[in-house]
PDB file of C-alpha atoms in Angstrom:
ATOM      1  CA  MET A   1     -53.332  15.699 -46.914  1.00  0.00           C
ATOM      2  CA  HIS A   2     -57.137  15.577 -46.490  1.00  0.00           C
ATOM      3  CA  LEU A   3     -58.363  12.692 -44.607  1.00  0.00           C
ATOM      4  CA  ALA A   4     -61.808  12.445 -46.487  1.00  0.00           C
ATOM      5  CA  TYR A   5     -60.428  11.180 -49.658  1.00  0.00           C
ATOM      6  CA  PRO A   6     -58.951   7.913 -48.363  1.00  0.00           C
ATOM      7  CA  ALA A   7     -61.698   7.406 -46.117  1.00  0.00           C
ATOM      8  CA  VAL A   8     -64.368   7.517 -48.709  1.00  0.00           C
ATOM      9  CA  LEU A   9     -62.351   5.357 -51.139  1.00  0.00           C
ATOM     10  CA  ALA A  10     -61.920   2.984 -48.209  1.00  0.00           C
ATOM     11  CA  ALA A  11     -65.623   3.046 -47.462  1.00  0.00           C
ATOM     12  CA  LEU A  12     -66.457   2.197 -51.034  1.00  0.00           C
ATOM     13  CA  LEU A  13     -64.080  -0.603 -51.206  1.00  0.00           C
ATOM     14  CA  PHE A  14     -65.255  -1.988 -48.064  1.00  0.00           C
ATOM     15  CA  CYS A  15     -68.884  -1.717 -49.088  1.00  0.00           C
ATOM     16  CA  THR A  16     -68.087  -3.424 -52.496  1.00  0.00           C
ATOM     17  CA  GLY A  17     -66.511  -6.305 -50.362  1.00  0.00           C
ATOM     18  CA  LEU A  18     -69.248  -6.607 -48.111  1.00  0.00           C
ATOM     19  CA  TYR A  19     -71.586  -6.855 -51.174  1.00  0.00           C
ATOM     20  CA  GLY A  20     -69.405  -9.530 -52.714  1.00  0.00           C
ATOM     21  CA  VAL A  21     -69.397 -11.740 -49.535  1.00  0.00           C
ATOM     22  CA  LEU A  22     -73.112 -11.289 -49.257  1.00  0.00           C
ATOM     23  CA  ALA A  23     -74.384 -11.542 -52.716  1.00  0.00           C
ATOM     24  CA  ARG A  24     -71.884 -14.120 -54.402  1.00  0.00           C
ATOM     25  CA  ARG A  25     -71.908 -17.983 -54.361  1.00  0.00           C
ATOM     26  CA  ASN A  26     -68.653 -18.797 -55.696  1.00  0.00           C
ATOM     27  CA  ALA A  27     -66.169 -19.640 -52.886  1.00  0.00           C
ATOM     28  CA  ILE A  28     -63.199 -17.892 -54.670  1.00  0.00           C
ATOM     29  CA  LEU A  29     -65.386 -14.399 -55.397  1.00  0.00           C
ATOM     30  CA  VAL A  30     -66.097 -14.470 -51.825  1.00  0.00           C
ATOM     31  CA  LEU A  31     -62.386 -15.032 -50.809  1.00  0.00           C
ATOM     32  CA  MET A  32     -61.734 -11.921 -53.127  1.00  0.00           C
ATOM     33  CA  SER A  33     -64.276 -10.074 -51.555  1.00  0.00           C
ATOM     34  CA  VAL A  34     -62.929 -10.629 -48.076  1.00  0.00           C
ATOM     35  CA  GLU A  35     -59.345  -9.552 -49.411  1.00  0.00           C
ATOM     36  CA  LEU A  36     -60.965  -6.262 -50.877  1.00  0.00           C
ATOM     37  CA  MET A  37     -62.488  -5.536 -47.385  1.00  0.00           C
ATOM     38  CA  LEU A  38     -58.905  -6.223 -45.801  1.00  0.00           C
ATOM     39  CA  ASN A  39     -57.300  -3.832 -48.053  1.00  0.00           C
ATOM     40  CA  ALA A  40     -59.802  -1.003 -47.372  1.00  0.00           C
ATOM     41  CA  VAL A  41     -59.043  -1.563 -43.712  1.00  0.00           C
ATOM     42  CA  ASN A  42     -55.210  -1.412 -44.753  1.00  0.00           C
ATOM     43  CA  LEU A  43     -55.951   1.904 -46.560  1.00  0.00           C
ATOM     44  CA  ASN A  44     -57.826   3.395 -43.483  1.00  0.00           C
ATOM     45  CA  LEU A  45     -54.845   2.383 -41.350  1.00  0.00           C
ATOM     46  CA  VAL A  46     -52.064   4.097 -43.322  1.00  0.00           C
ATOM     47  CA  ALA A  47     -54.176   7.163 -43.969  1.00  0.00           C
ATOM     48  CA  PHE A  48     -54.687   7.705 -40.418  1.00  0.00           C
ATOM     49  CA  ASP A  49     -51.283   6.908 -39.612  1.00  0.00           C
ATOM     50  CA  VAL A  50     -50.322   9.567 -41.976  1.00  0.00           C
ATOM     51  CA  TRP A  51     -53.027  12.252 -40.844  1.00  0.00           C
ATOM     52  CA  LEU A  52     -51.907  11.725 -36.989  1.00  0.00           C
ATOM     53  CA  ARG A  53     -48.345  11.934 -37.758  1.00  0.00           C
ATOM     54  CA  ASP A  54     -47.594   8.901 -35.679  1.00  0.00           C
ATOM     55  CA  THR A  55     -43.936   8.753 -34.948  1.00  0.00           C
ATOM     56  CA  LEU A  56     -43.854   5.218 -34.366  1.00  0.00           C
ATOM     57  CA  HIS A  57     -45.964   4.502 -37.671  1.00  0.00           C
ATOM     58  CA  ALA A  58     -48.098   1.855 -35.559  1.00  0.00           C
ATOM     59  CA  GLY A  59     -50.602   2.094 -38.385  1.00  0.00           C
ATOM     60  CA  GLN A  60     -48.191   1.016 -41.134  1.00  0.00           C
ATOM     61  CA  ALA A  61     -46.904  -1.731 -39.004  1.00  0.00           C
ATOM     62  CA  LEU A  62     -50.361  -3.166 -38.331  1.00  0.00           C
ATOM     63  CA  THR A  63     -50.850  -2.991 -42.109  1.00  0.00           C
ATOM     64  CA  LEU A  64     -48.038  -5.176 -42.668  1.00  0.00           C
ATOM     65  CA  PHE A  65     -49.176  -7.860 -40.146  1.00  0.00           C
ATOM     66  CA  THR A  66     -52.729  -7.523 -41.870  1.00  0.00           C
ATOM     67  CA  ILE A  67     -51.206  -8.156 -45.259  1.00  0.00           C
ATOM     68  CA  ALA A  68     -49.198 -11.216 -43.976  1.00  0.00           C
ATOM     69  CA  ILE A  69     -52.372 -12.580 -42.362  1.00  0.00           C
ATOM     70  CA  ALA A  70     -54.342 -11.893 -45.642  1.00  0.00           C
ATOM     71  CA  ALA A  71     -51.788 -13.787 -47.623  1.00  0.00           C
ATOM     72  CA  ALA A  72     -52.009 -16.835 -45.042  1.00  0.00           C
ATOM     73  CA  GLU A  73     -55.683 -16.756 -45.192  1.00  0.00           C
ATOM     74  CA  ILE A  74     -55.921 -16.526 -48.897  1.00  0.00           C
ATOM     75  CA  GLY A  75     -53.472 -19.542 -49.236  1.00  0.00           C
ATOM     76  CA  ILE A  76     -55.342 -21.641 -46.644  1.00  0.00           C
ATOM     77  CA  GLY A  77     -58.662 -20.672 -48.009  1.00  0.00           C
ATOM     78  CA  LEU A  78     -57.869 -21.549 -51.729  1.00  0.00           C
ATOM     79  CA  ALA A  79     -56.417 -24.996 -50.715  1.00  0.00           C
ATOM     80  CA  ILE A  80     -59.853 -25.679 -48.851  1.00  0.00           C
ATOM     81  CA  VAL A  81     -61.676 -24.460 -51.853  1.00  0.00           C
ATOM     82  CA  LEU A  82     -59.535 -26.645 -54.225  1.00  0.00           C
ATOM     83  CA  MET A  83     -60.226 -29.744 -51.939  1.00  0.00           C
ATOM     84  CA  VAL A  84     -63.838 -29.068 -51.564  1.00  0.00           C
ATOM     85  CA  TYR A  85     -63.921 -28.632 -55.563  1.00  0.00           C
ATOM     86  CA  ARG A  86     -62.108 -32.004 -56.220  1.00  0.00           C
ATOM     87  CA  ASN A  87     -64.499 -33.939 -53.709  1.00  0.00           C
ATOM     88  CA  ARG A  88     -67.722 -32.122 -54.559  1.00  0.00           C
ATOM     89  CA  GLY A  89     -67.104 -31.012 -58.133  1.00  0.00           C
ATOM     90  CA  THR A  90     -68.604 -27.442 -57.376  1.00  0.00           C
ATOM     91  CA  SER A  91     -67.403 -24.382 -55.427  1.00  0.00           C
ATOM     92  CA  ASP A  92     -71.174 -23.074 -55.180  1.00  0.00           C
ATOM     93  CA  ILE A  93     -71.535 -21.993 -51.657  1.00  0.00           C
ATOM     94  CA  ASP A  94     -75.442 -22.816 -51.943  1.00  0.00           C
ATOM     95  CA  LYS A  95     -74.707 -26.294 -53.020  1.00  0.00           C
ATOM     96  CA  LEU A  96     -72.080 -26.887 -50.253  1.00  0.00           C
ATOM     97  CA  ARG A  97     -74.397 -26.123 -47.412  1.00  0.00           C
ATOM     98  CA  ASP A  98     -75.079 -29.849 -46.532  1.00  0.00           C
ATOM     99  CA  THR A  99     -71.583 -30.346 -45.426  1.00  0.00           C
ATOM    100  CA  ALA A 100     -71.983 -28.030 -42.512  1.00  0.00           C
ATOM    101  CA  GLU A 101     -75.446 -29.415 -41.551  1.00  0.00           C
ATOM    102  CA  GLY A 102     -74.532 -33.116 -41.149  1.00  0.00           C
ATOM    103  CA  HIS A 103     -77.273 -34.930 -42.442  1.00  0.00           C
ATOM    104  CA  GLU A 104     -77.607 -38.139 -40.697  1.00  0.00           C
ATOM    105  CA  PRO A 105     -80.443 -40.743 -41.334  1.00  0.00           C
ATOM    106  CA  ASP A 106     -83.557 -40.486 -39.167  1.00  0.00           C
ATOM    107  CA  ARG A 107     -83.462 -43.577 -36.869  1.00  0.00           C
ATOM    108  CA  SER A 108     -87.320 -43.580 -36.177  1.00  0.00           C
ATOM    109  CA  THR A 109     -87.784 -44.324 -39.941  1.00  0.00           C
ATOM    110  CA  ALA A 110     -85.378 -46.717 -40.333  1.00  0.00           C
ATOM    111  CA  ARG A 111     -85.964 -50.804 -40.102  1.00  0.00           C
ATOM    112  CA  PRO A 112     -84.792 -52.280 -36.998  1.00  0.00           C
ATOM    113  CA  GLU A 113     -82.013 -54.798 -37.569  1.00  0.00           C
ATOM    114  CA  ALA A 114     -82.931 -58.248 -36.953  1.00  0.00           C
ATOM    115  CA  ALA A 115     -81.630 -60.020 -34.276  1.00  0.00           C
ATOM    116  CA  ALA A 116     -79.754 -62.989 -35.253  1.00  0.00           C
TER     117      ALA A 116
END
């Protein structure tokens, strides 16, 4: 088996996923793009495992762990996106950036409280 075919396919999948992460604004599409990137890595792991004729099949074992971690990541990620959508009404990443910045009122322009 030629190593070039799965390696090129994995590179194309990874680049497509990277483009999806960088260009998309919907959080669910970003999660799907991350999954696409993980699948490209899995394809490389299995292809190199077959090419190297590893007797322990370490690439395939690592692929199983990667799939398990990806399943947990997508479950937790979707739960977070659904909670943010319920609270904010949108899953657009650009509109959600104010949650990470922590807007606090400026103390210098606020009126001093009257001493009672």
